[in-house]
CSV table of C-alpha atoms and ligand atoms in Angstrom, one decimal:
chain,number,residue,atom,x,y,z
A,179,UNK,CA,0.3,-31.7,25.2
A,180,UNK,CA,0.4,-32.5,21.8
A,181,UNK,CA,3.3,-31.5,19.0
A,182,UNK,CA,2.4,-30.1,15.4
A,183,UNK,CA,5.2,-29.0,12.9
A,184,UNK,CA,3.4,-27.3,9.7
A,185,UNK,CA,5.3,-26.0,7.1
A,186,UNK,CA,4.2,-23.3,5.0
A,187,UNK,CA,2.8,-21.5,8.8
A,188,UNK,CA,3.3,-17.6,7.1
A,189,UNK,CA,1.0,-18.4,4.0
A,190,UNK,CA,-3.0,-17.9,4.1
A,191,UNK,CA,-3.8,-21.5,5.6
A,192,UNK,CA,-1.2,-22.0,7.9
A,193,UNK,CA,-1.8,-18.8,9.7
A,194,UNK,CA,-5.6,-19.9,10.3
A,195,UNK,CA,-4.0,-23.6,11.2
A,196,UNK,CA,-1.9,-22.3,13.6
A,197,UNK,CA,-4.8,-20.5,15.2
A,198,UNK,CA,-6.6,-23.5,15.7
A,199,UNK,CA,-4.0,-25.8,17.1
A,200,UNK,CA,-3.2,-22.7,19.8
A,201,UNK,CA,-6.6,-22.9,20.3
A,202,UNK,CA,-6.8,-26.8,21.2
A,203,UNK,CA,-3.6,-26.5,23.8
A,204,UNK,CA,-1.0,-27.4,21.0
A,205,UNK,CA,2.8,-26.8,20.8
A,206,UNK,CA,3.0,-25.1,17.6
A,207,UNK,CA,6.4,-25.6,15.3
A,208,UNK,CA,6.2,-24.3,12.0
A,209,UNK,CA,9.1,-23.5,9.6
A,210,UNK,CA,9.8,-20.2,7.8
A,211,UNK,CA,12.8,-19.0,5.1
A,212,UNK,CA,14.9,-16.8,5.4
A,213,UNK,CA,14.2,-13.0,3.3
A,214,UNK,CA,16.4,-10.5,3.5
A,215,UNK,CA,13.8,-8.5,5.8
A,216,UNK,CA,12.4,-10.4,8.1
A,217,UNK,CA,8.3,-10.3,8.0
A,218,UNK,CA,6.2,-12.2,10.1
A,219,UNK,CA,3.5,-11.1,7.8
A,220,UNK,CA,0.3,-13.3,8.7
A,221,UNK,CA,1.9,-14.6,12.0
A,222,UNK,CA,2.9,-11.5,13.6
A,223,UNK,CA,-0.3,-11.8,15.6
A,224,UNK,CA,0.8,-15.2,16.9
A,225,UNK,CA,5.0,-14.9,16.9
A,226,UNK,CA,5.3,-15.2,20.8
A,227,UNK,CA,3.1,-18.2,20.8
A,228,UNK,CA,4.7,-20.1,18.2
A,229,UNK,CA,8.2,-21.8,18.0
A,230,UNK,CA,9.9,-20.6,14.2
A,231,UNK,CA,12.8,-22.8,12.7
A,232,UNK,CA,14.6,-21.9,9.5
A,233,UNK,CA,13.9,-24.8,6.8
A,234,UNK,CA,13.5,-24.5,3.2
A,235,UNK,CA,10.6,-27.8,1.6
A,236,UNK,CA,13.9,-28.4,-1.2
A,237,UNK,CA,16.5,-28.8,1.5
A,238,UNK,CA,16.2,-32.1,3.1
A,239,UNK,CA,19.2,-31.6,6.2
A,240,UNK,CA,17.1,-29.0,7.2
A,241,UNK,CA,13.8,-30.9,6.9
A,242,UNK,CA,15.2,-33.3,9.3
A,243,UNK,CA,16.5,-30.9,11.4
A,244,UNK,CA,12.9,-29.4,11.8
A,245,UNK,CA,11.4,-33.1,12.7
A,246,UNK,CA,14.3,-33.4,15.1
A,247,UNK,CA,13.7,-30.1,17.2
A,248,UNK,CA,9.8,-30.4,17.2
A,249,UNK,CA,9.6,-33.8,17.7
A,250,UNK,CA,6.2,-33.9,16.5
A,251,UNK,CA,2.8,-35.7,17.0
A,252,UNK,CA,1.3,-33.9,13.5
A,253,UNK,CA,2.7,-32.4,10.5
A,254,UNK,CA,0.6,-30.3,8.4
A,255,UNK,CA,2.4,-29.8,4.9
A,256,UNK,CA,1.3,-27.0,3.5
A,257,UNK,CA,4.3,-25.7,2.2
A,258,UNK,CA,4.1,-24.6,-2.2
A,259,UNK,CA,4.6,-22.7,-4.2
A,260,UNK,CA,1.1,-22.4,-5.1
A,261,UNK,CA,0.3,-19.7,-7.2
A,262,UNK,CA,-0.6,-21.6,-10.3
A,263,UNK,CA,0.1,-18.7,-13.4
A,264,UNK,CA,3.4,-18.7,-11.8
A,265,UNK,CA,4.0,-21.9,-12.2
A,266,UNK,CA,4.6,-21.7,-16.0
A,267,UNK,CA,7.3,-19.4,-14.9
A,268,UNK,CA,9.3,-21.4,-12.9
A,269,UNK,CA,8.0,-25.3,-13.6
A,270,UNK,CA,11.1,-26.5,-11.9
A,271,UNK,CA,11.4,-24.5,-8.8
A,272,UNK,CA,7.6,-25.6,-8.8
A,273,UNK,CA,8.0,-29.0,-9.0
A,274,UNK,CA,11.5,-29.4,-6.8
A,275,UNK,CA,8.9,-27.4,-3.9
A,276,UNK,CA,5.5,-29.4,-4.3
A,277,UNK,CA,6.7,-32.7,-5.4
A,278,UNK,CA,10.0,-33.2,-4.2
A,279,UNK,CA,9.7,-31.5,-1.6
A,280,UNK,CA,6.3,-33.9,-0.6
A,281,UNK,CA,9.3,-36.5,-0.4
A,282,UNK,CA,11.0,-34.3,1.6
A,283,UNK,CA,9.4,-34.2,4.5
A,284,UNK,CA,7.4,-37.6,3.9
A,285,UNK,CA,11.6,-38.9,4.0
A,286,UNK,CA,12.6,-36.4,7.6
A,287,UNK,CA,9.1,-37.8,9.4
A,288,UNK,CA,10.3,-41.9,8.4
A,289,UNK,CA,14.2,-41.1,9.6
A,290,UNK,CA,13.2,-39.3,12.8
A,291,UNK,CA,9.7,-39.8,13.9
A,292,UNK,CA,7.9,-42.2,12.0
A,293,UNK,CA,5.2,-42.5,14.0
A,294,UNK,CA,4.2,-38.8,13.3
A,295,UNK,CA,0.5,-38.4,11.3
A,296,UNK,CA,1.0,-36.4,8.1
A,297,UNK,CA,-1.4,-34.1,6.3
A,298,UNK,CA,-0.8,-33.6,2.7
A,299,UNK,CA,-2.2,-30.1,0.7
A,300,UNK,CA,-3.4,-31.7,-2.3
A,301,UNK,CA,-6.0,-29.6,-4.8
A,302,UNK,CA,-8.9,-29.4,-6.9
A,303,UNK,CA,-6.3,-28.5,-9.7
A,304,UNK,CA,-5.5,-32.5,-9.9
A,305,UNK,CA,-8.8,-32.7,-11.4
A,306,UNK,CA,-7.9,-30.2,-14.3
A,307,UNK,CA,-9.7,-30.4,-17.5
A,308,UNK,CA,-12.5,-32.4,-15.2
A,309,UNK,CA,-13.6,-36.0,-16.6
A,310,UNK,CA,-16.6,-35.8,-14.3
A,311,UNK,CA,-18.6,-32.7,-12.6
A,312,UNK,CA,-19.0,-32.7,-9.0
A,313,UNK,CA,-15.8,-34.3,-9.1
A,314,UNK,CA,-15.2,-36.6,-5.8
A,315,UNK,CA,-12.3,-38.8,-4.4
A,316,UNK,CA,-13.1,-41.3,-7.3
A,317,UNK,CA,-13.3,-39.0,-10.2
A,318,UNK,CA,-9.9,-39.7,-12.2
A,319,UNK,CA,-6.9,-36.9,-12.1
A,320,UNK,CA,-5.8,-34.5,-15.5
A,321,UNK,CA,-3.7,-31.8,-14.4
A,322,UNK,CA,-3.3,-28.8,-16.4
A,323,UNK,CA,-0.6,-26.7,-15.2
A,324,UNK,CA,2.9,-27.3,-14.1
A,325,UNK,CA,1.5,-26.6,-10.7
A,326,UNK,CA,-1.1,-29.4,-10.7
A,327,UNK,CA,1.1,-31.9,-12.3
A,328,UNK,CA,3.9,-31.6,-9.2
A,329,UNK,CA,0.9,-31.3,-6.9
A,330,UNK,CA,-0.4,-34.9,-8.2
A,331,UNK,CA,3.1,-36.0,-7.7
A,332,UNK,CA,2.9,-35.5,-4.4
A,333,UNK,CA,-0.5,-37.1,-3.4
A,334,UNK,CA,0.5,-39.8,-4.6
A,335,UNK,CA,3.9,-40.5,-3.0
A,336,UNK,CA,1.9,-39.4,0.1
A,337,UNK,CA,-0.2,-42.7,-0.8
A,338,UNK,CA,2.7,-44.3,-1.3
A,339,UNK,CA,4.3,-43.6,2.1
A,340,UNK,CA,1.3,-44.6,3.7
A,341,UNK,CA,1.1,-48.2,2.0
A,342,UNK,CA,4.8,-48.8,2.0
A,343,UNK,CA,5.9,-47.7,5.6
A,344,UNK,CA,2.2,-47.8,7.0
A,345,UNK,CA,2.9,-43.7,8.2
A,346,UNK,CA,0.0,-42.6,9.0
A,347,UNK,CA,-0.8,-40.3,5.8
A,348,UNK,CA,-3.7,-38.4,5.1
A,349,UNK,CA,-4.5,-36.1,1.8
A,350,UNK,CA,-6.8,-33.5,1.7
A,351,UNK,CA,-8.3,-32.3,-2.0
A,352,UNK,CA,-9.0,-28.7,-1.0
A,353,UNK,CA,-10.7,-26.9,-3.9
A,354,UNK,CA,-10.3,-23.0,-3.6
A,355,UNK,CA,-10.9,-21.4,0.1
A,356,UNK,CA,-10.2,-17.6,0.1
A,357,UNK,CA,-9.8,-15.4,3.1
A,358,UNK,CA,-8.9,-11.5,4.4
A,359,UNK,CA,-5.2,-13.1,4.5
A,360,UNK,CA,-5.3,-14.2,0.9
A,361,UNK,CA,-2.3,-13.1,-1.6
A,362,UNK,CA,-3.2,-10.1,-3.9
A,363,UNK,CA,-2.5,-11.9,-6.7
A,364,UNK,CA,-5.4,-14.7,-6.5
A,365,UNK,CA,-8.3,-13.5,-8.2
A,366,UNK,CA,-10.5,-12.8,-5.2
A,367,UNK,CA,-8.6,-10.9,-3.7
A,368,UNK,CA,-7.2,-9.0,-6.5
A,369,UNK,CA,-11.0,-8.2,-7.0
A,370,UNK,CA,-11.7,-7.0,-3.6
A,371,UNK,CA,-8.5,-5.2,-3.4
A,372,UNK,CA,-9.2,-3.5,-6.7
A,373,UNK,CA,-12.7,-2.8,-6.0
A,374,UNK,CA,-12.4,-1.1,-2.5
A,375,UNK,CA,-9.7,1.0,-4.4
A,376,UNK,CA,-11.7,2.1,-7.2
A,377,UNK,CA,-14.6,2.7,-4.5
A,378,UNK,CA,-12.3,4.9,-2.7
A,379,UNK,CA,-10.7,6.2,-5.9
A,380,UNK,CA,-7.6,5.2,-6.1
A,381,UNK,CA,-8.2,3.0,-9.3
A,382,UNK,CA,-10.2,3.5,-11.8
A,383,UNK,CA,-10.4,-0.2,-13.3
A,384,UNK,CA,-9.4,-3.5,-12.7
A,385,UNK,CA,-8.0,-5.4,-15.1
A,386,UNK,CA,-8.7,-9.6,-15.0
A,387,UNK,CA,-8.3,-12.7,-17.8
A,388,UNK,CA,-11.1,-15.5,-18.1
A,389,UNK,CA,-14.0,-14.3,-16.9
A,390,UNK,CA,-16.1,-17.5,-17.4
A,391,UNK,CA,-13.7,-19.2,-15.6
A,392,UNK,CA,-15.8,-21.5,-12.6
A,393,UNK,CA,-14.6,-21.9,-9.0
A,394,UNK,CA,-15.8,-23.7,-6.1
A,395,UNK,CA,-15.1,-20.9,-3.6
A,396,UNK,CA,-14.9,-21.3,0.4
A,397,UNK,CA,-13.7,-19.8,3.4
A,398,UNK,CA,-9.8,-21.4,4.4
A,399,UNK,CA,-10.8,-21.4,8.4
A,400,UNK,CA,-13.3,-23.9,7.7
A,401,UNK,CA,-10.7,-25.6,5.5
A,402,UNK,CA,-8.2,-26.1,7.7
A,403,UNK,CA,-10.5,-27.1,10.6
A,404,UNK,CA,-10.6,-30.0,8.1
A,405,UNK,CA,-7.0,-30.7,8.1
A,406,UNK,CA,-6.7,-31.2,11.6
A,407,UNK,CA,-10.1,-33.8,11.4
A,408,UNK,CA,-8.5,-35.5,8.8
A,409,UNK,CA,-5.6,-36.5,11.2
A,410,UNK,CA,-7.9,-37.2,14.2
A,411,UNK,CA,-9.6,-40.7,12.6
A,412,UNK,CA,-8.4,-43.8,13.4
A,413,UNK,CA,-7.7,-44.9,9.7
A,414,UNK,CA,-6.1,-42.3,7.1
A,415,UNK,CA,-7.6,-41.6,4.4
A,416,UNK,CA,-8.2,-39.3,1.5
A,417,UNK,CA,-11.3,-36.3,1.6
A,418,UNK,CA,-12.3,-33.8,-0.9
A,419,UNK,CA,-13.1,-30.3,0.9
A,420,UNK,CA,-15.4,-28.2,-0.8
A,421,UNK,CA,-18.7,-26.0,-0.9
A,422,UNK,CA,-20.7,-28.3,-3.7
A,423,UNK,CA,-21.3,-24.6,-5.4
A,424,UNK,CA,-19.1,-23.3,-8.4
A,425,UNK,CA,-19.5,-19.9,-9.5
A,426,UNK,CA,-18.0,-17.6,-12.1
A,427,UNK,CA,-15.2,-15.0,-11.7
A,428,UNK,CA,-17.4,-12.5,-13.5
A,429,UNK,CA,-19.8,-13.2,-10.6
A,430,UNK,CA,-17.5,-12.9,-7.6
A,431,UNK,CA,-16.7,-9.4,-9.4
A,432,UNK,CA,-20.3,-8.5,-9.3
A,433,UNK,CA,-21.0,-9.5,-6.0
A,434,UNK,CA,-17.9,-8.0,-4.7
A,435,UNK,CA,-19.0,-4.7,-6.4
A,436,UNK,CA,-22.4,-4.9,-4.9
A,437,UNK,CA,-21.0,-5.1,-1.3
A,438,UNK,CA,-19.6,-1.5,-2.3
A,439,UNK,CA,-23.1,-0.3,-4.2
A,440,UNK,CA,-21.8,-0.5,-7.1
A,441,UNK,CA,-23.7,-2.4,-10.2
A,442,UNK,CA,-22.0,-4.2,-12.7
A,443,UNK,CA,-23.5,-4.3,-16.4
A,444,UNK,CA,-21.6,-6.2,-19.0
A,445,UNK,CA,-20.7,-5.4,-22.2
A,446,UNK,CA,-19.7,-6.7,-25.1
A,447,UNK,CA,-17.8,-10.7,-24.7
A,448,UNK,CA,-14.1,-12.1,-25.0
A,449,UNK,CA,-11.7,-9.7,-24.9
A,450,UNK,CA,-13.8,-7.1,-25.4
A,451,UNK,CA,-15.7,-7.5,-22.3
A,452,UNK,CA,-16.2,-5.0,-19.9
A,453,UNK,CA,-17.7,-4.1,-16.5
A,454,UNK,CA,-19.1,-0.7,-16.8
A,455,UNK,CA,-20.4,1.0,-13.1
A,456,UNK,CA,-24.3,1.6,-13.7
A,457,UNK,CA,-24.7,4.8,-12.1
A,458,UNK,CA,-21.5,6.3,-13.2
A,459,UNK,CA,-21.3,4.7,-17.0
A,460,UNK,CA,-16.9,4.1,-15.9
A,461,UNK,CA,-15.8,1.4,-17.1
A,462,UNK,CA,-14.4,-0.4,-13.8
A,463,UNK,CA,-13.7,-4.3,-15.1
A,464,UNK,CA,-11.6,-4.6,-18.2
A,465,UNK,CA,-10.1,-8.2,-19.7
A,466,UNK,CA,-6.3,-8.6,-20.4
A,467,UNK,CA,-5.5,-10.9,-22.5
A,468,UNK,CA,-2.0,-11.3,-20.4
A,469,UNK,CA,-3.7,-12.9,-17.3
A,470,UNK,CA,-5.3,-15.7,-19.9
A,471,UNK,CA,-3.1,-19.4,-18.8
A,472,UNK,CA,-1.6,-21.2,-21.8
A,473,UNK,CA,-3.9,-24.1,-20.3
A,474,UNK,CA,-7.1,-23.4,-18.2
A,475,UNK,CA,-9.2,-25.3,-15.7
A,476,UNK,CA,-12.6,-24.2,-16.6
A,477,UNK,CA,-14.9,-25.3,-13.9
A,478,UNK,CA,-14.2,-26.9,-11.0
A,479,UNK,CA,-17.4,-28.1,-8.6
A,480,UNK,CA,-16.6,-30.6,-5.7
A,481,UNK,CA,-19.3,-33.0,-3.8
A,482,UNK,CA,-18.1,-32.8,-0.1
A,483,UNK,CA,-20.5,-35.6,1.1
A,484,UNK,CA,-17.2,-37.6,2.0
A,485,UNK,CA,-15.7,-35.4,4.9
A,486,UNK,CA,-19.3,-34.6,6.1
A,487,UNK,CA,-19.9,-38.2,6.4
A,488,UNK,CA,-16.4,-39.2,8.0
A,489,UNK,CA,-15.5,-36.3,9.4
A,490,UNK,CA,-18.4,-34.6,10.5
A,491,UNK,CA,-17.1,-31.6,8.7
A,492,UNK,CA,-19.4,-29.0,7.3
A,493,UNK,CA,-18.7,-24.9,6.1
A,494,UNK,CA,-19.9,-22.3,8.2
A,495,UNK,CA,-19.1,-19.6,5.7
A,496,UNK,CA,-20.8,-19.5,2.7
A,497,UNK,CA,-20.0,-17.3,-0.9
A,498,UNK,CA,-22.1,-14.4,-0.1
A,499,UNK,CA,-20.9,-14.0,3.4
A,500,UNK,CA,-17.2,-14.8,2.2
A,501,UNK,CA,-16.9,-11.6,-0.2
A,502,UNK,CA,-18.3,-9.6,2.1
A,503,UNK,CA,-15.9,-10.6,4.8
A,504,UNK,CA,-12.7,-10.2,2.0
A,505,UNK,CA,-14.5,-6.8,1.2
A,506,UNK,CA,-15.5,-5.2,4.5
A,507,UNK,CA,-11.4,-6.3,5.6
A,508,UNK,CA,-9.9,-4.6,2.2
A,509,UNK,CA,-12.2,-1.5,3.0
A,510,UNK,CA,-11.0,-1.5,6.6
A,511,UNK,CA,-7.1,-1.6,5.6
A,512,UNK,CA,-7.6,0.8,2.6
A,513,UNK,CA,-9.6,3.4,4.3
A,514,UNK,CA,-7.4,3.8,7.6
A,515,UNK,CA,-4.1,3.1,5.4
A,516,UNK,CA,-5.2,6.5,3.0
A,517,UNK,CA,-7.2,8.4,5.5
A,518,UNK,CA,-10.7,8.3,3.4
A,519,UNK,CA,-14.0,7.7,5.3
A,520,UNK,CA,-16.6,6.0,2.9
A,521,UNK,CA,-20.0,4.5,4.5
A,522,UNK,CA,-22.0,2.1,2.6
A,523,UNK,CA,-25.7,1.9,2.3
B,1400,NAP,P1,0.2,-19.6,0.4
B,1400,NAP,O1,-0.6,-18.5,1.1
B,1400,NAP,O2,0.8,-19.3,-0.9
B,1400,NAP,O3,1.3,-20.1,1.4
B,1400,NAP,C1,2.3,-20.9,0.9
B,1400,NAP,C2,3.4,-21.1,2.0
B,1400,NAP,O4,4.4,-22.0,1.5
B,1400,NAP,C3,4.1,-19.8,2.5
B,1400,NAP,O5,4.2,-19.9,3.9
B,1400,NAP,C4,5.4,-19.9,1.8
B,1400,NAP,O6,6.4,-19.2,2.5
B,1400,NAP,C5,5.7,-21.4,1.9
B,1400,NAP,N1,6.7,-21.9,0.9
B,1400,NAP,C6,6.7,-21.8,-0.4
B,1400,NAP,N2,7.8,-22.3,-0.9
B,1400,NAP,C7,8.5,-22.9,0.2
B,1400,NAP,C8,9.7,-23.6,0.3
B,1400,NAP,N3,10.5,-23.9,-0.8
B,1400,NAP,N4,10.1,-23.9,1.5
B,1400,NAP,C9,9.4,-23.6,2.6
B,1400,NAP,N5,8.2,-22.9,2.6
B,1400,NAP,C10,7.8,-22.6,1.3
B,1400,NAP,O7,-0.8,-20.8,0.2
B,1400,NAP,P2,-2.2,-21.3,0.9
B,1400,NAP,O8,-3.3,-20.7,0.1
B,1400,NAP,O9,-2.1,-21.0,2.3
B,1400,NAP,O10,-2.2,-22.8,0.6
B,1400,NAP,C11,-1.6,-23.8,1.5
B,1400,NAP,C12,-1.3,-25.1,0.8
B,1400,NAP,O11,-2.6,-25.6,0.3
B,1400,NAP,C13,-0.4,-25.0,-0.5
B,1400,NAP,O12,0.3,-26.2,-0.5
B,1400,NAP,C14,-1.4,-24.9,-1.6
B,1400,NAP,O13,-0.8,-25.4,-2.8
B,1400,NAP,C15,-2.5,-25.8,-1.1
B,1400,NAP,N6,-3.8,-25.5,-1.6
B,1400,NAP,C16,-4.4,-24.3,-1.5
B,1400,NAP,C17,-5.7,-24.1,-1.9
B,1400,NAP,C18,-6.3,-22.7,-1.8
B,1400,NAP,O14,-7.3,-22.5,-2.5
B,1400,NAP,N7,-5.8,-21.8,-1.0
B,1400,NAP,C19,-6.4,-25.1,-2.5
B,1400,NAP,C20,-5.9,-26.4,-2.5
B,1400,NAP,C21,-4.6,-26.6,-2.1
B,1400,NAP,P3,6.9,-17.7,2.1
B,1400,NAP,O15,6.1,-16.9,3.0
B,1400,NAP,O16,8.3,-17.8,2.5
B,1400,NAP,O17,6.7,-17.5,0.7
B,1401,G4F,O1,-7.3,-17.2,-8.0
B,1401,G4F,P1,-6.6,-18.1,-9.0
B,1401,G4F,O2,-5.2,-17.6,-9.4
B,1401,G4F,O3,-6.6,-19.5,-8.4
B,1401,G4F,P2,-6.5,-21.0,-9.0
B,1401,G4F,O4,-5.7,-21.0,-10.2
B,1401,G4F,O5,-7.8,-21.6,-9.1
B,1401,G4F,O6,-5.6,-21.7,-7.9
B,1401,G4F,C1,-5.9,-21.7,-6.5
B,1401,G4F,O7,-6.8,-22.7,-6.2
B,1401,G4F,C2,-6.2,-24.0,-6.3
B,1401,G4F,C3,-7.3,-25.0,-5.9
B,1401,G4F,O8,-8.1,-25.3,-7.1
B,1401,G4F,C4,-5.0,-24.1,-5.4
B,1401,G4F,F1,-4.5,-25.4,-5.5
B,1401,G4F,C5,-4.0,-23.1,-5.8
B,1401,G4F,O9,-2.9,-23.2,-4.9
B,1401,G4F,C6,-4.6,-21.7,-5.7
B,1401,G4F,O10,-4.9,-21.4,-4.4
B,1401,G4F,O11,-7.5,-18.2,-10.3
B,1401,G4F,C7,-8.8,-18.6,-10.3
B,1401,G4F,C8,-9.4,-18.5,-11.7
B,1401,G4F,C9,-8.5,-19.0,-12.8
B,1401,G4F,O12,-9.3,-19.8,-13.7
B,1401,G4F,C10,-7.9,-17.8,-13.5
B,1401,G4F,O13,-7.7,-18.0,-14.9
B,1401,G4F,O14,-9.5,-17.1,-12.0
B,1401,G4F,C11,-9.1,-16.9,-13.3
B,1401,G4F,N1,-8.6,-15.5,-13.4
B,1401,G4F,C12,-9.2,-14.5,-14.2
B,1401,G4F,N2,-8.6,-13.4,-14.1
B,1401,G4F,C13,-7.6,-14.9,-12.8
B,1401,G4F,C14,-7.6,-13.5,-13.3
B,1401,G4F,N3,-6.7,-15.3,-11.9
B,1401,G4F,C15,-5.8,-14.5,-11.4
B,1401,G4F,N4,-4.9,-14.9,-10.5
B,1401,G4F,N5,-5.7,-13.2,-11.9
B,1401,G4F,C16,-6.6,-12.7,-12.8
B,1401,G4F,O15,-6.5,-11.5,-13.1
């Protein structure tokens, strides 16, 4: 039976991850922090199955510690902070997490258990203010936020370790992947969430920034399915996940709103946009000029053929049925959670 350590096991991917290494018979270690209340949040499905060790991605004693107790034969780094407004916020809590912290753990697997394989979660945001559209494993790097600067930092010193100490060191360039687990903040779910609640009326409106804003948007179980086939090769290397399809936040809102019934028409541009509801006339998508980033990545598009080559990989879930899933899950939690019954056509 196999070992796997991933850090970053209570966020969005490394709940699915965990899933699927239960799923193929593997000892699951993953490491957690400490909060004043403890929540198990999107592990508390799988907390008897799993083994949980305190370890914080800055702390290096306790990185090693980690490596130590779960002696692993895979570690899946997904540990970030990796909400990318808030890393404008706090650029140096950003950076000591998702660059030095890459070192980190990239140091505790070469003390303790160098022959361990080692996934990196590197990102589409690397690819910033894109010199090339699709962009592949080729196209060159210009980060945009203090998020995808540390995020660069640490695919490459995940290169590094593999050329220097010959650990076996993969990166995977994930461009967005969504989910029903996905933080409130992100724009898609914010959407959803939003939606469903104006649907149910509890909101009247949603608020967002760039509309125009382009996204390459999949589902994270078929993303981290990749993970693990990245670490299964017999050579490590570097692969690009992603849907080769880019569409706008304005069009996730509408197609999220259409899952509910409701139309979007759009009115006026810039700040002054709005999403008014067809059959009502409300005005249920307003722009805020706070949720605008002091630098934006305007379209992002990634070409796959990579990873479908190599690693046989390919999406099951596609945008369409990916909105519906967030929405049909938001519509679930929000209708039981406020006792309102609502039935779509
Ligand atoms: P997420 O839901 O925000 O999860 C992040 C995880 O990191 C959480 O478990 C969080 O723990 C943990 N964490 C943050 N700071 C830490 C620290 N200092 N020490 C230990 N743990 C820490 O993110 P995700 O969407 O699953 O993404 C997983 C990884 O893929 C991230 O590295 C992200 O940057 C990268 N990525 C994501 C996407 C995407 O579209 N989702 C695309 C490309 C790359 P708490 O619960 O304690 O906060
Ligand atoms: O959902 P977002 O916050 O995701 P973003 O910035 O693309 O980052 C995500 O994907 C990266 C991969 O490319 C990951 F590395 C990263 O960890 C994270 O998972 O924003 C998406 C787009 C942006 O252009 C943003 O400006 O939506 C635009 N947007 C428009 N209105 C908004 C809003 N974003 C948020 N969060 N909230 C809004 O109201």
């Amino acid at each position: 039976m196999k070992n796997a350590l991933v850090t970053g096991i209570t966020g969005q991917d490394g709940s699915y991850l965990a899933e699927l290494l239960l799923s193929k018979g593997y000892n699951v270690y993953g490491i957690w922090r400490r909060k004043a209340n403890v929540d198990y949040g999107n592990i508390s499905h799988l907390k008897d199955e799993i083994n949980l060790i305190y370890a914080d991605m800055t702390d290096l004693s306790s990185l090693i510690s980690a490596v130590k107790i779960s002696q692993p034969d895979e570690v899946y780094n997904l540990a970030a902070q990796s909400f990318v407004a808030s890393s404008w916020d706090t650029p140096l809590n950003t950076a000591e997490t998702d660059a030095l912290g890459v070192t980190n753990i990239l140091e505790a697997i070469r003390l303790v258990k160098p022959d361990a394989r080692f996934y990196q979660a590197s990102t589409s945001e690397m690819f910033g203010l894109v010199q090339e559209i699709p962009q592949t494993e080729k196209t060159p790097f210009y980060p945009r936020s203090p998020y995808g600067v540390a995020k660069l930092y640490g695919h490459w010193i995940t290169k590094n370790y593999r050329e220097s100490y010959n650990i076996f060191a993969c990166s995977g360039i994930l461009f967005n992947h969504e989910s029903e687990r996905r933080g409130l903040e992100f724009v898609t779910r914010k959407i959803t969430n939003s939606a469903v609640k104006i649907k149910l009326g509890l909101q009247d409106c949603v608020e967002l920034g760039n509309l125009d804003s382009k996204r390459d948007w999949g589902h994270s179980e078929d993303y981290v399915r990749a993970m693990w086939l990245m670490l299964q090769q017999d050579t490590p290397d570097d692969f690009v996940i992603a849907t080769n399809e880019t569409r706008t936040v304005r069009e996730f809102a509408e197609t999220a709103f259409r899952c509910l019934d409701i139309e979007i028409d759009w009115q006026g541009s810039g700040v002054d946009e709005i999403g008014v509801d067809r059959a009502t006339g409300k005005t249920v998508v307003k722009v805020n000029k706070k949720f605008f980033r002091p630098a934006e990545v305007d379209i992002l598009l990634g070409n796959p053929e990579k990873a479908e080559k190599i690693l046989g990989w390919k999406r099951n879930v596609n945008f369409s049925q990916l909105v519906e899933r967030m929405v049909k899950n938001d519509l679930n939690l929000l209708s039981s959670r406020n006792n309102k019954i609502i039935k779509l056509k």
